[in-house]
Structures are given as structure tokens and as C-alpha cells.
Coordinates of C-alpha atoms in Angstrom, one line a residue:
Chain A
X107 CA -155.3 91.6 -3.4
X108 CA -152.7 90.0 -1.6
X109 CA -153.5 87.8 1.5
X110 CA -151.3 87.1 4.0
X111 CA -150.9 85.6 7.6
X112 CA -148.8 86.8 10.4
X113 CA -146.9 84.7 12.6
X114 CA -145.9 86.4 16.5
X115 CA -147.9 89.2 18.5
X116 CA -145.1 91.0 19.1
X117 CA -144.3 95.2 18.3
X118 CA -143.1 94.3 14.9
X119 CA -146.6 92.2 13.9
X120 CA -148.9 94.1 16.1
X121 CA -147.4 97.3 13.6
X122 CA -147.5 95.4 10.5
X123 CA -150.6 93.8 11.1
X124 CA -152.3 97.4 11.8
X125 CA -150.5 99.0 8.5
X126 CA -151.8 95.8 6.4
X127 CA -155.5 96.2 7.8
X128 CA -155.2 100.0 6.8
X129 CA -153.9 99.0 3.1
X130 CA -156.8 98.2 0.5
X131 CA -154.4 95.9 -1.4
X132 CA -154.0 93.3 1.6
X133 CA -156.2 91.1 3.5
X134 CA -154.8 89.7 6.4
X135 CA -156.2 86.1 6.5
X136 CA -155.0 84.6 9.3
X137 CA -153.2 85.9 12.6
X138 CA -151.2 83.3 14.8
X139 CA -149.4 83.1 17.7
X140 CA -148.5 80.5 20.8
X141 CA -150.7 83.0 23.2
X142 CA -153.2 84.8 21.8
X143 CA -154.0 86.9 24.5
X144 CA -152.4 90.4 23.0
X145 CA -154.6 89.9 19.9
X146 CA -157.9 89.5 21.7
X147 CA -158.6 92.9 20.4
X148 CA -158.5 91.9 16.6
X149 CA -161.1 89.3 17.5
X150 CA -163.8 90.9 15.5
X151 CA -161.5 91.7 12.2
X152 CA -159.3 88.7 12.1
X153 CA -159.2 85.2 12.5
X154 CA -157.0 84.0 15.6
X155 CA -154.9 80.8 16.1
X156 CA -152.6 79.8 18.4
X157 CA -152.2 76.3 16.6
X158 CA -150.5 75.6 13.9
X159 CA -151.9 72.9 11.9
X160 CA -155.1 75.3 11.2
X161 CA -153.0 77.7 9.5
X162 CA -154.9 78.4 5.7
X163 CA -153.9 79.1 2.7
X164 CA -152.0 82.8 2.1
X165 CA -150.1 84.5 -0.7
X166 CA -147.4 85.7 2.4
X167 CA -146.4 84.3 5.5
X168 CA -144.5 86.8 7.8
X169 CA -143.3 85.4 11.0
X170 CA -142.0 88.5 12.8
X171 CA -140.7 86.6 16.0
X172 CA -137.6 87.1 18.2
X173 CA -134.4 86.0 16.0
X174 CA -133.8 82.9 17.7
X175 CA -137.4 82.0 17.1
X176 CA -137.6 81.5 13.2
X177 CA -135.7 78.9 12.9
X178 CA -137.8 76.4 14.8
X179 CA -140.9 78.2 13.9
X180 CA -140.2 78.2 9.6
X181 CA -139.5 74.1 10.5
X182 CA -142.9 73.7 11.8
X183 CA -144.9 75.2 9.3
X184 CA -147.6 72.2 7.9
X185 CA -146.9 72.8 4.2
X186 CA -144.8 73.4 1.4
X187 CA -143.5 75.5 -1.5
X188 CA -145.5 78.8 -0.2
X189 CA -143.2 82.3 0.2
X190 CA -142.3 82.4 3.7
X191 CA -140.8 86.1 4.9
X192 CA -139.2 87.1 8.3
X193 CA -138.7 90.6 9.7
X194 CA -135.3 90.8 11.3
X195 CA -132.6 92.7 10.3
X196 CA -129.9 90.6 11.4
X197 CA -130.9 86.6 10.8
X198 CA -130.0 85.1 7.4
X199 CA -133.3 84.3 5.2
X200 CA -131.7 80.5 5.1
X201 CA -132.4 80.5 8.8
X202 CA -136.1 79.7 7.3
X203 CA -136.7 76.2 6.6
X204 CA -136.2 75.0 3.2
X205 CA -139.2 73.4 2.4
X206 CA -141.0 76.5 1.6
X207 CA -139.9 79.7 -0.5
X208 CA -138.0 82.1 1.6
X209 CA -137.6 86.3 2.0
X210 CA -136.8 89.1 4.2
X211 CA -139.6 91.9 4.9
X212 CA -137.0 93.9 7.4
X213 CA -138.8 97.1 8.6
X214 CA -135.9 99.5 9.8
X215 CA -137.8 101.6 12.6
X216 CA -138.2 101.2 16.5
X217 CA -141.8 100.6 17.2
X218 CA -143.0 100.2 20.9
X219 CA -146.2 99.6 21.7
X220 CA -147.9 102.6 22.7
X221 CA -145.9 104.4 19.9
X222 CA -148.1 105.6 16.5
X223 CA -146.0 105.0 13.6
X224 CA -146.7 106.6 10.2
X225 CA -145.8 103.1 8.3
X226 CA -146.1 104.9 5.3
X227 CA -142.5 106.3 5.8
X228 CA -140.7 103.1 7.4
X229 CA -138.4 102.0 4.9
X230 CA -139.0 98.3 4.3
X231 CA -135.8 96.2 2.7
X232 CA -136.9 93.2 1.0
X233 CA -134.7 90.7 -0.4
X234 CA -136.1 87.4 -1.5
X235 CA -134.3 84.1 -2.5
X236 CA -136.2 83.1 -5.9
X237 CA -136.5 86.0 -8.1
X238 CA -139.8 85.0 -9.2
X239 CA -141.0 86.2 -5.6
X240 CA -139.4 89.4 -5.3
X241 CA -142.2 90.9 -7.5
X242 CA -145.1 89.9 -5.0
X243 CA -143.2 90.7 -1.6
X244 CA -142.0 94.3 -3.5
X245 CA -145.8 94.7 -4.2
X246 CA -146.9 93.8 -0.7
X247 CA -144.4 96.5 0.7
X248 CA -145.3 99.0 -1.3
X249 CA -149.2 98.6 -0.5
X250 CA -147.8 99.8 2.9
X251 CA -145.0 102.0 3.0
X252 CA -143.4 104.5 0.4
X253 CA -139.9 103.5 1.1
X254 CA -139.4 99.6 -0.1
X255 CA -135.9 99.1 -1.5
X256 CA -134.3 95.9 -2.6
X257 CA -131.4 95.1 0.0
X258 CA -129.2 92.2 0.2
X259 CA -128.1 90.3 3.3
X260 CA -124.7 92.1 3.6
X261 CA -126.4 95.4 3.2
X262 CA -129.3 94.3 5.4
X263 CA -126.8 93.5 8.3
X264 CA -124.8 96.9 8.5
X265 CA -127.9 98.8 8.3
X266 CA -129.1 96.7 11.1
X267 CA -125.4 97.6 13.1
X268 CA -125.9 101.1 12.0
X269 CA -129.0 101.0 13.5
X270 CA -128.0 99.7 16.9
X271 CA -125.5 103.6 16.5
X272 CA -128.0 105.8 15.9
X273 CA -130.9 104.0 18.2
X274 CA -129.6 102.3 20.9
X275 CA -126.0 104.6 21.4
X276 CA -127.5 107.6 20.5
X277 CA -130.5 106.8 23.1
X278 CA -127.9 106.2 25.7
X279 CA -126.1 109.4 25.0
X280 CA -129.3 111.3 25.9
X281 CA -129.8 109.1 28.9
X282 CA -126.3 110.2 30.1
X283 CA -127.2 113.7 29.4
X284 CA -130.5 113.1 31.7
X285 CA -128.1 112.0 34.5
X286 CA -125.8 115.3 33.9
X287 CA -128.4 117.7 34.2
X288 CA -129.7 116.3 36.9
X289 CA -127.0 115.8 39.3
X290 CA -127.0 119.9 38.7
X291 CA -130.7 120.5 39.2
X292 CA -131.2 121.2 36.0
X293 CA -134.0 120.0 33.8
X294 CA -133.1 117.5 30.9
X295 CA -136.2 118.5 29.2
X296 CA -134.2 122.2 28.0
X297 CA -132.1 119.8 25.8
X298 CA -135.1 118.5 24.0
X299 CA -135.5 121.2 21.2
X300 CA -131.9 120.7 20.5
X301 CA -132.3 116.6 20.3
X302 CA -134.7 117.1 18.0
X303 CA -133.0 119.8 15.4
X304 CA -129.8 117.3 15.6
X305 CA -132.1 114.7 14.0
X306 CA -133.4 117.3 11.9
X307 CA -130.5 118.4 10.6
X308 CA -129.0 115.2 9.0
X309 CA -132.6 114.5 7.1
X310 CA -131.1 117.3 4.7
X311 CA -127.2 117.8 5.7
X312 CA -124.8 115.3 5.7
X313 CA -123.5 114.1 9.5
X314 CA -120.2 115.1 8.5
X315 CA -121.0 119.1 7.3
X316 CA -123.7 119.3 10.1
X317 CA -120.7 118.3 12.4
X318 CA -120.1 121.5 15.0
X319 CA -119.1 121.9 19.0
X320 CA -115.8 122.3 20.8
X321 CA -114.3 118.5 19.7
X322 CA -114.4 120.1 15.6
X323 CA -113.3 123.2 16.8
X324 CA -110.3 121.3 18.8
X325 CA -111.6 123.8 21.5
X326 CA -109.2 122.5 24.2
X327 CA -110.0 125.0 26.9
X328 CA -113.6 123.9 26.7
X329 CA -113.0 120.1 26.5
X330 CA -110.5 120.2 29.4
X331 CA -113.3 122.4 31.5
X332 CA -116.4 119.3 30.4
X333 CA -113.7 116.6 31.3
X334 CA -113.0 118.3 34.5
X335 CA -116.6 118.6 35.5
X336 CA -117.3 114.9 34.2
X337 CA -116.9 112.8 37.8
X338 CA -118.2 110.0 36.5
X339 CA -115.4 107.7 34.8
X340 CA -117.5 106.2 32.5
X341 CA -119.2 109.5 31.0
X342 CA -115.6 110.5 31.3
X343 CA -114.5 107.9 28.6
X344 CA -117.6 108.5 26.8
X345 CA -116.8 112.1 26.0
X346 CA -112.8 111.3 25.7
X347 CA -113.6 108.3 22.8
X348 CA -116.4 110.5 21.3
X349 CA -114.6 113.7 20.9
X350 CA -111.3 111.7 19.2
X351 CA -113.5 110.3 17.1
X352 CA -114.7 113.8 15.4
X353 CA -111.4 114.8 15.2
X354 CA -110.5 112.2 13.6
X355 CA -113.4 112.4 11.1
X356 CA -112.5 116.5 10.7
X357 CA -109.0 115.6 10.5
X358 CA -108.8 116.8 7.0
X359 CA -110.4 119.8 7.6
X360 CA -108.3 120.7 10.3
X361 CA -104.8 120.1 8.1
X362 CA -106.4 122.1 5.1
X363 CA -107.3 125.1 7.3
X364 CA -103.4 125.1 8.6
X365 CA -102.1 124.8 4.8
X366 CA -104.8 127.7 3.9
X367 CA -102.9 129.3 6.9
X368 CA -99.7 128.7 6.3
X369 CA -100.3 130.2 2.8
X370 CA -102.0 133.2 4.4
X371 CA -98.9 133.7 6.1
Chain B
X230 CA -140.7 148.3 23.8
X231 CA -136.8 146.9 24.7
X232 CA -134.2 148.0 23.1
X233 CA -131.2 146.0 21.9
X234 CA -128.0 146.2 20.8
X235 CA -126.1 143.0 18.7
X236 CA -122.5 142.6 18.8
X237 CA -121.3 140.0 17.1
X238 CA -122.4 138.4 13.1
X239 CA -121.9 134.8 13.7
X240 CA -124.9 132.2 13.2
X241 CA -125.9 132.9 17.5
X242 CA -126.1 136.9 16.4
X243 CA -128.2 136.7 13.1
X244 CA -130.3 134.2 14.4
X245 CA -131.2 136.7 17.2
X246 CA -131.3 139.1 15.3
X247 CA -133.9 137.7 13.1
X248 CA -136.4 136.7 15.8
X249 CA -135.5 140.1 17.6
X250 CA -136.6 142.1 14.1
X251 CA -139.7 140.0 14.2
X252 CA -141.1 140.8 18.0
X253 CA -142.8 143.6 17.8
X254 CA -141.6 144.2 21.5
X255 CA -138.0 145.2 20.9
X256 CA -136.3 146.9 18.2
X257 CA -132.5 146.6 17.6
X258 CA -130.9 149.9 17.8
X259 CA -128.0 149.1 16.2
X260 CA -125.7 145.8 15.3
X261 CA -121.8 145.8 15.3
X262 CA -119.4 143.7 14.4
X263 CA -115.9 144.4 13.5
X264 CA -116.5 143.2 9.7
X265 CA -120.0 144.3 8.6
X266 CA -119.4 142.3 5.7
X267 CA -121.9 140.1 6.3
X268 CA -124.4 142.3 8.2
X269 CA -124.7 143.8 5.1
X270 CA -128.1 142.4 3.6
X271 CA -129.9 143.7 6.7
X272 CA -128.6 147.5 6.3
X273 CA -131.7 148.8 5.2
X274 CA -133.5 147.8 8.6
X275 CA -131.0 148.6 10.7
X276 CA -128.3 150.6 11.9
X277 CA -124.6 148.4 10.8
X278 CA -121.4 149.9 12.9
X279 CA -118.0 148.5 13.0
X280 CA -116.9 150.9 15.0
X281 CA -117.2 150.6 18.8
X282 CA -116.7 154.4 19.6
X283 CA -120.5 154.7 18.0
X284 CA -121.9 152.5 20.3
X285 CA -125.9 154.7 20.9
X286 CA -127.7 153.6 24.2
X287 CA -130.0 151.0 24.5
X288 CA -131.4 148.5 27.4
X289 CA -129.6 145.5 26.7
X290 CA -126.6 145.0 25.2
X291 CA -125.7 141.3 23.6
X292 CA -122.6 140.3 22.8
X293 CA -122.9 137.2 20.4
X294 CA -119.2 136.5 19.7
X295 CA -116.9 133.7 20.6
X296 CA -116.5 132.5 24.3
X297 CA -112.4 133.6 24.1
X298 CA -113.9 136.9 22.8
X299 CA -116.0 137.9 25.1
X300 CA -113.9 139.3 28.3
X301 CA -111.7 141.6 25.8
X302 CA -115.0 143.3 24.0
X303 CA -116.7 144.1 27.0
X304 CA -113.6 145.7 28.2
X305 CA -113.7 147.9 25.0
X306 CA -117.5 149.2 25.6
X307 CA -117.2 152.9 25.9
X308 CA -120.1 152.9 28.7
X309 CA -121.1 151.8 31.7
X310 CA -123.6 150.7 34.1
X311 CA -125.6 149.3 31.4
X312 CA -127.3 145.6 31.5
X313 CA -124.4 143.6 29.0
X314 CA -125.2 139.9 28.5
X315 CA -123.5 137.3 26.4
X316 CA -124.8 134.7 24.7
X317 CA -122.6 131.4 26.0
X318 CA -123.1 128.0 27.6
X319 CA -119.8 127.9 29.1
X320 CA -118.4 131.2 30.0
X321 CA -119.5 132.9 33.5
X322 CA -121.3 136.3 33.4
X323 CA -117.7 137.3 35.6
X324 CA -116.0 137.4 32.1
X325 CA -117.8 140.4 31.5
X326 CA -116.2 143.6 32.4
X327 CA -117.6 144.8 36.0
X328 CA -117.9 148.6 35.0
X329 CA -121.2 147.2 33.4
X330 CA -124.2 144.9 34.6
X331 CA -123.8 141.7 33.6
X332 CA -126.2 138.6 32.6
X333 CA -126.5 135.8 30.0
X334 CA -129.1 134.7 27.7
X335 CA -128.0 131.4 26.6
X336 CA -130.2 129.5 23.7
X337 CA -129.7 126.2 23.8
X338 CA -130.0 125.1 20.3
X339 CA -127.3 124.4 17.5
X340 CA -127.8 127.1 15.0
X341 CA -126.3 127.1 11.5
X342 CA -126.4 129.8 9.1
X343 CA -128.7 128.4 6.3
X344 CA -131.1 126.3 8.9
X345 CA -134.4 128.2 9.4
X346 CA -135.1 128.0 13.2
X347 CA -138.3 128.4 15.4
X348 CA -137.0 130.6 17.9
X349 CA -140.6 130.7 19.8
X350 CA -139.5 127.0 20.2
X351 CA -135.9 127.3 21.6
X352 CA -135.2 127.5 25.3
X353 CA -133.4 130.4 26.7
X354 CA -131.5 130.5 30.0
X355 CA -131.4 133.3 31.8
X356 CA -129.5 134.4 34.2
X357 CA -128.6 138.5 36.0
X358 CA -125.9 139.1 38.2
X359 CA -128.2 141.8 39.9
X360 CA -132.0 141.4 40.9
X361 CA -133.0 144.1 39.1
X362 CA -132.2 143.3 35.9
X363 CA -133.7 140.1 35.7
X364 CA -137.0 140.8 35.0
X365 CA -136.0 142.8 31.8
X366 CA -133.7 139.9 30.5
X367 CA -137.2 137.6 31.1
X368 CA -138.8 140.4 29.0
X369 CA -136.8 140.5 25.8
X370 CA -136.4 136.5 26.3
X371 CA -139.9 136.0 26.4
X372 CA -140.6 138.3 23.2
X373 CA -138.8 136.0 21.4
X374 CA -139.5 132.5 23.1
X375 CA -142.1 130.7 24.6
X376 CA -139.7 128.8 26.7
X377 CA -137.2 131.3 29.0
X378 CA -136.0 129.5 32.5
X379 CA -134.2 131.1 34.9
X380 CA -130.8 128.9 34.9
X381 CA -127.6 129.4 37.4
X382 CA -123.8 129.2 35.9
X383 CA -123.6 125.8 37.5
X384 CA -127.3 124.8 35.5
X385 CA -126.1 126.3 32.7
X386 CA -122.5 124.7 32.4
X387 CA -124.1 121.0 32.9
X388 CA -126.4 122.0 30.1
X389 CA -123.7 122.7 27.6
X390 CA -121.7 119.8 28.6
X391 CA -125.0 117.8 27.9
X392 CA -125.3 119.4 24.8
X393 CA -122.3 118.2 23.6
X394 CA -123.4 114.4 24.2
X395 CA -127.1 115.1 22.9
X396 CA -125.5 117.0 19.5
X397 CA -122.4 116.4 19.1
X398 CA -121.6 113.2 19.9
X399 CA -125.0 111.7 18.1
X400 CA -124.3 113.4 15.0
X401 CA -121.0 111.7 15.2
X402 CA -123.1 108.4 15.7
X403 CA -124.8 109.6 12.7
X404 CA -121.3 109.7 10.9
X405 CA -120.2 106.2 12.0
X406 CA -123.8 104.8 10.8
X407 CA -122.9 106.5 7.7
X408 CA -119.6 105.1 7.3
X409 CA -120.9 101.4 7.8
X410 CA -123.6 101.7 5.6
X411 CA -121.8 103.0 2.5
X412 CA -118.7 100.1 3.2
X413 CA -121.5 98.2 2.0
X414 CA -122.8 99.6 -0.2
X415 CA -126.6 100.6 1.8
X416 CA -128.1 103.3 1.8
X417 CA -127.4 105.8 5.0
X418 CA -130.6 107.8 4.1
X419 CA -132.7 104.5 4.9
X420 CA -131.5 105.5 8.9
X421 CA -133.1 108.7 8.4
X422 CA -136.5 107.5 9.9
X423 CA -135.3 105.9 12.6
X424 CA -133.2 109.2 13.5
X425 CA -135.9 111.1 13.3
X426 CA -138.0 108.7 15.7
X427 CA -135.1 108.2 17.9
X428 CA -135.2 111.8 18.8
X429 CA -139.2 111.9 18.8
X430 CA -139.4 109.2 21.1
X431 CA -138.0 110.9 24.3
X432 CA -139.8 114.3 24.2
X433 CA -142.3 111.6 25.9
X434 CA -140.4 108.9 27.1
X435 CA -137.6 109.3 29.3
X436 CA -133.9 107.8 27.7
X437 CA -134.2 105.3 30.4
X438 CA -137.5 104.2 29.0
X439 CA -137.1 104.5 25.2
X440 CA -133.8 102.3 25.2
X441 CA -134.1 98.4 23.3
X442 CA -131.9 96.7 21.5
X443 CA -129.1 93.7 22.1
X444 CA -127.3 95.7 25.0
X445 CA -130.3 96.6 26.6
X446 CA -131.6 92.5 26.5
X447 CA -127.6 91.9 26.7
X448 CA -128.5 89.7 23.3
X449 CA -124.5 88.4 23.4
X450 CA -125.2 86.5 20.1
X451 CA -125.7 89.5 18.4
X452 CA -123.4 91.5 20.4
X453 CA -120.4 89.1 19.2
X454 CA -121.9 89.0 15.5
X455 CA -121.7 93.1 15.3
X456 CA -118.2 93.4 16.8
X457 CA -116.7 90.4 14.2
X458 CA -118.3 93.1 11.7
X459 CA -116.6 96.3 12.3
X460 CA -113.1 96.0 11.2
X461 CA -112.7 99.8 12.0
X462 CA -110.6 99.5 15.7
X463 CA -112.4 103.3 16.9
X464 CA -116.2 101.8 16.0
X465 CA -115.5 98.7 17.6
X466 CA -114.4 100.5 21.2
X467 CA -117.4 102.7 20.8
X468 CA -119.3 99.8 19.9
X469 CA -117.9 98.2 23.3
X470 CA -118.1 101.6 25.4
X471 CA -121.5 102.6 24.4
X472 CA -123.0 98.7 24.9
X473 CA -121.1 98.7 28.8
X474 CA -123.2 101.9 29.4
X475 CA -126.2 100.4 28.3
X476 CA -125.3 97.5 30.3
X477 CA -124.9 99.6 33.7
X478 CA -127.6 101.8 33.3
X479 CA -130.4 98.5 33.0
X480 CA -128.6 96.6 35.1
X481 CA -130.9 97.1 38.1
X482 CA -133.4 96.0 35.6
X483 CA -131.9 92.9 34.8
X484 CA -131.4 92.1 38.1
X485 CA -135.0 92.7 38.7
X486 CA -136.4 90.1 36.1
X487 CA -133.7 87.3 37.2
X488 CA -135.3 87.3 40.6
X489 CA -138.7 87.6 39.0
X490 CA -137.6 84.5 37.2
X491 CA -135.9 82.6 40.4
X492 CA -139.5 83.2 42.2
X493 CA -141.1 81.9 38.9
X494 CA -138.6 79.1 39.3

């Protein structure tokens, strides 16, 4: 059994704290935060604190907190020598304060509140500083997801960029597609089969071979007739960056198909 | 019982053909194609021509071939006044030769040969140039799908356009992610639960409401950290193009919480 206390009420710990509660392996002893208003909930299965000096003894402390919070949290922390974790995917695990030992528990997924989450498939990147930690943090993953891999800092920082692609730009892609459909009184919500089989389609098939539309096809009757009916500049530049960037990618295809052609001929 | 005929073997034709062969309230007649090549697996259930001349009647004809294609087949069909549709996003039911009666029946899903798809699942926009004819075109549609709307050229061209940002342009997100990850050496496949949730997210949530992340809480510290990252010039402009969208689109929001905060104040 591993115990451990969480530090911050936020999406991140109210997820973890739920998938730890689940898991038979981990007993969360302790639950703090400045307010504990959010957590009045988990009154009856946890104890509550929203001071520090009364935090107890754990195995794992995981203060899941905005970035520019750890610091100054990991510095007031009333003891020593313990294993000390944080959550984010983009802060350092020196940002911790020395005095105690220090590790990354970075769960890459977008939780909101309201959202279920099957933690089971969140892939968890651990990375601690003393090796004789790693083997209790990798253990405390894997008591709640299937998916813990050992990532370093450099790797843990372009997965977190990549991230900020597929989540953030790839969110705002749809939301410009709400705003095209709309202006023509059509509904967004046709386009939602196809958002899902797009996200589909990589679980299996590279993004590159599952790759298809008028900018691979350097189609340029079709992408002068989109850019025409594009009036606003910004979606304008949106589709012009996007669609040199796939040709760019499919490049090489394009130049073997002419060779194969030029063959042919 | 409607009756069918398929021209056309690309990924759009077989899939139809497929969920056409299981309705049990149409039956394909007959399905041509100038090479039958690859028609050829299904000859036993159906009636393969490459040969236009042996066109046999039927109530609805579909011609599932490239947009440039289109115009110059239905000029070839040896018959007329006959309910022809095509299968495109993009072109208008005008392409199709006037001797016959024209409509679409456009699925908007992306489609590859090897994919299984639900077709009960995909949404199919229809649209007749005559009255009468629409309520036939709803018919076969709805033997196959559980989702057919009634969509005008205008509809129907802002759809495809948005298609091309929902699918398109994310799966080239997908690519980029890929590209940073494996520079250093991560793993892309650890993205493939956020992907997945990304597109999950907004079959409830609008865009506008599923969107987080450093452009959204305009987070310039790790704005400035991700750009000093990508040394790839084309990332980095997306990077910047994608985050100014973001920017504009919450901006009201923004504005919103400062003057919450100045009443705070």
C-alpha cells in the first residue's frame, strides 16, 4: 500500500485524487489545499487541510498546482527528505525545493471537470531525480493507469508542445469550422462523425498515410474555390499556412508520382 | 425496394456499395466503372459493367467518381430523365448533364479503403434539383443512415470547406505533434489519448467551450518557452497563427474577467 497526499483542488487533483480512491494499492492520507471549499465533498473519505504545518506523514506528495505555484509551494513544505512529485508537463522537477526528494507524475490528458476520464488509459510520464525513487512512483502509476512510461524532461517538454497541437490548435480548428458552418446556416454538428473518425484514424494509421483532401491532392481548383469563399483573413491564413504545410510534408510523394510518370511516359 | 446504380470504384463508391448490399431496402442493379479491376471481389453479388452502352434502368443513379469527372460521365449516360446524383461536397448538382434529374447525396465522412465504417452513423446531405425527387433521395439515404438532412449547395460547400479544417488540417497537427515528439525522442503514440479526447470532448461541448491551454489563459511564459523550442520556421508560424486565433476568439472573455477583476479591485 502506498499512501500519499495531494496538494491543490484543481482538475488535475480532483482526477488523480478520484483514480487513487478507486485503486486498492493507494490510500490517500491527506488532501490539502489553501481553500478547501471544492473538496467539501470528500469530507467523509478523506481528511481535509488547508494548513500546512498539519500535513502527516506519506510515501508520495503530489502537488498538482498551476506551474507558477510549485515553486513556492515545494519551499513551504514542513519537512524533509520525503519524495515530493509535481504534475506539469512543462516545469522542471528542480523547480521543487531541494530539501526534499523530487519527481514528475505528468498525466498527458485534458480533464475538465464535468468530464469522466477512464484513468486507466492516461498515459502517465514519470521521471524522478534519485533512482532509488523511480521504483515507488512507477508503482504508484501503475496502480492507476495502464500507460506509465519513464520520460525525461526534454522528452516531457515536447510532448507537452505537441500537446498544445493536437489539443488546443486542433480545438481551435473545429471552433473555426463552427463559425464556417454557421455563417451558411448550416449545422456544425454534421462535421461531428467525421471529427471523430479523424481521431480514430491515427490510433492505428500514421498521420502522415492517413493524410488525404484537396491540399495532398495539390487540388488547386478546389483550394482556390475554399480560399475564395474564406472572407475572413484570419481563417484565410489559416487554411493558406495549413495546406503548405501538407504539401510540404507530401512533398516526396508528389515528386515520386511525377518520376513514376515520367517513366510511364 | 429502391434500386441503384454505382458508377464509380473509389473508396466513396465501395463504401456505398457496401452499406447499400446490406439494406434490405435497395438492391444495386448494377456497378460500373471503367476498370472493374477492383470491383472484382464483389462479382458474384452483383452485376460488374465497364461498359456504359449496358447501362439497365434503375431509380437512382450514383456517380461516385472524382469532382473533375463528374460533368463528362453524365454527359455519356445513354438515358434520360432519370434521378442522377453525385456524391461531392464541392461540385453543384448543375455539373450534371440536364437531359437527366439531378441531386446529390454527399456523406460527410473521410473514407479510406481498409477502414471499416458505420455508415448508419455518417451524415448524408441531401439535396434534388426537382421536388419530386427528394423524397426518394431521403428514402435510399435513410436505408442506409440514421442521420440524412436536407442541405443546399451553399450548406453543403461550407461543410466541405469545414471539413478540410476539422480533417485535414488536424491530421496535419497530428503530423507536426509527431514530428516534435520523435526529434526527441518521445513517444507520438503517448498523444493518442488526448486525440482521442480532444475529438470526444466537443460532440458535447461546443469548440468554444472545450478550449484550455496557454493561448486560451494567454500564459506568455509558456508561450515564449514553446516558440524558443521549435527550431522548425513552418511550426513556429503555425504555433503563432493558431495561438492569435485562440487569442481573438476568447478575447471577449478576457475582457470579461479583467473587468470582473477591476470591480473586484
Amino acid at each position: 500500500m502506498i499512501s500519499v497526499v495531494i496538494l491543490g483542488a484543481g482538475n488535475v487533483a480532483h482526477h488523480l485524487y478520484k483514480a487513487f480512491f478507486s485503486s486498492e494499492n493507494v490510500t490517500v492520507t491527506q488532501w490539502y489545499n489553501r481553500n478547501i471549499q471544492s473538496m467539501r465533498p470528500f469530507n467523509n473519505e478523506v481528511q481535509l487541510t488547508d494548513n500546512l504545518s498539519q500535513l502527516i506523514e506519506a510515501d508520495i506528495y503530489i502537488i498538482a498546482v498551476s506551474d507558477d505555484a510549485i515553486s513556492e509551494l515545494s519551499q513551504q513544505l514542513p519537512f524533509e527528505d520525503r519524495l515530493v512529485v509535481h504534475t506539469s508537463g512543462s516545469v522542471s522537477p528542480y523547480d521543487i525545493d531541494m530539501k526534499n526528494r523530487r519527481g514528475i507524475l505528468y498525466p498527458l490528458q485534458t480533464f475538465s471537470r464535468e468530464a469522466n476520464i477512464d484513468f486507466s488509459e492516461v498515459p502517465l510520464c514519470i521521471e524522478t531525480l534519485m533512482r532509488k525513487d523511480y521504483d515507488q512512483l512507477k508503482e504508484l502509476g501503475q496502480s492507476i493507469s495502464n500507460n506509465v512510461k519513464r520520460v525525461n524532461s526534454d522528452q516531457r517538454a515536447s510532448l507537452h508542445l505537441a500537446a498544445v497541437f493536437v489539443n488546443n490548435f486542433t480545438n481551435q480548428l473545429f471552433r473555426i469550422a463552427h463559425e464556417i458552418t454557421e455563417s451558411q446556416g448550416a449545422e456544425f454538428d454534421l462535421l461531428k462523425p467525421l471529427i471523430l473518425e479523424t481521431a480514430n484514424k491515427v490510433q492505428d494509421l500514421s498521420p502522415f498515410k492517413a493524410q488525404t483532401g484537396p491540399a495532398k491532392r495539390n487540388d488547386k481548383k478546389t483550394i482556390k474555390r475554399h480560399l475564395k469563399m474564406l472572407d475572413n483573413e484570419d481563417h484565410k491564413d489559416i487554411y493558406k499556412l495549413m495546406t503548405a504545410s501538407i504539401q510540404k510534408t507530401h512533398a516526396p510523394a508528389f515528386s515520386i508520382k511525377k518520376l513514376k510518370k515520367i517513366k510511364k511516359d
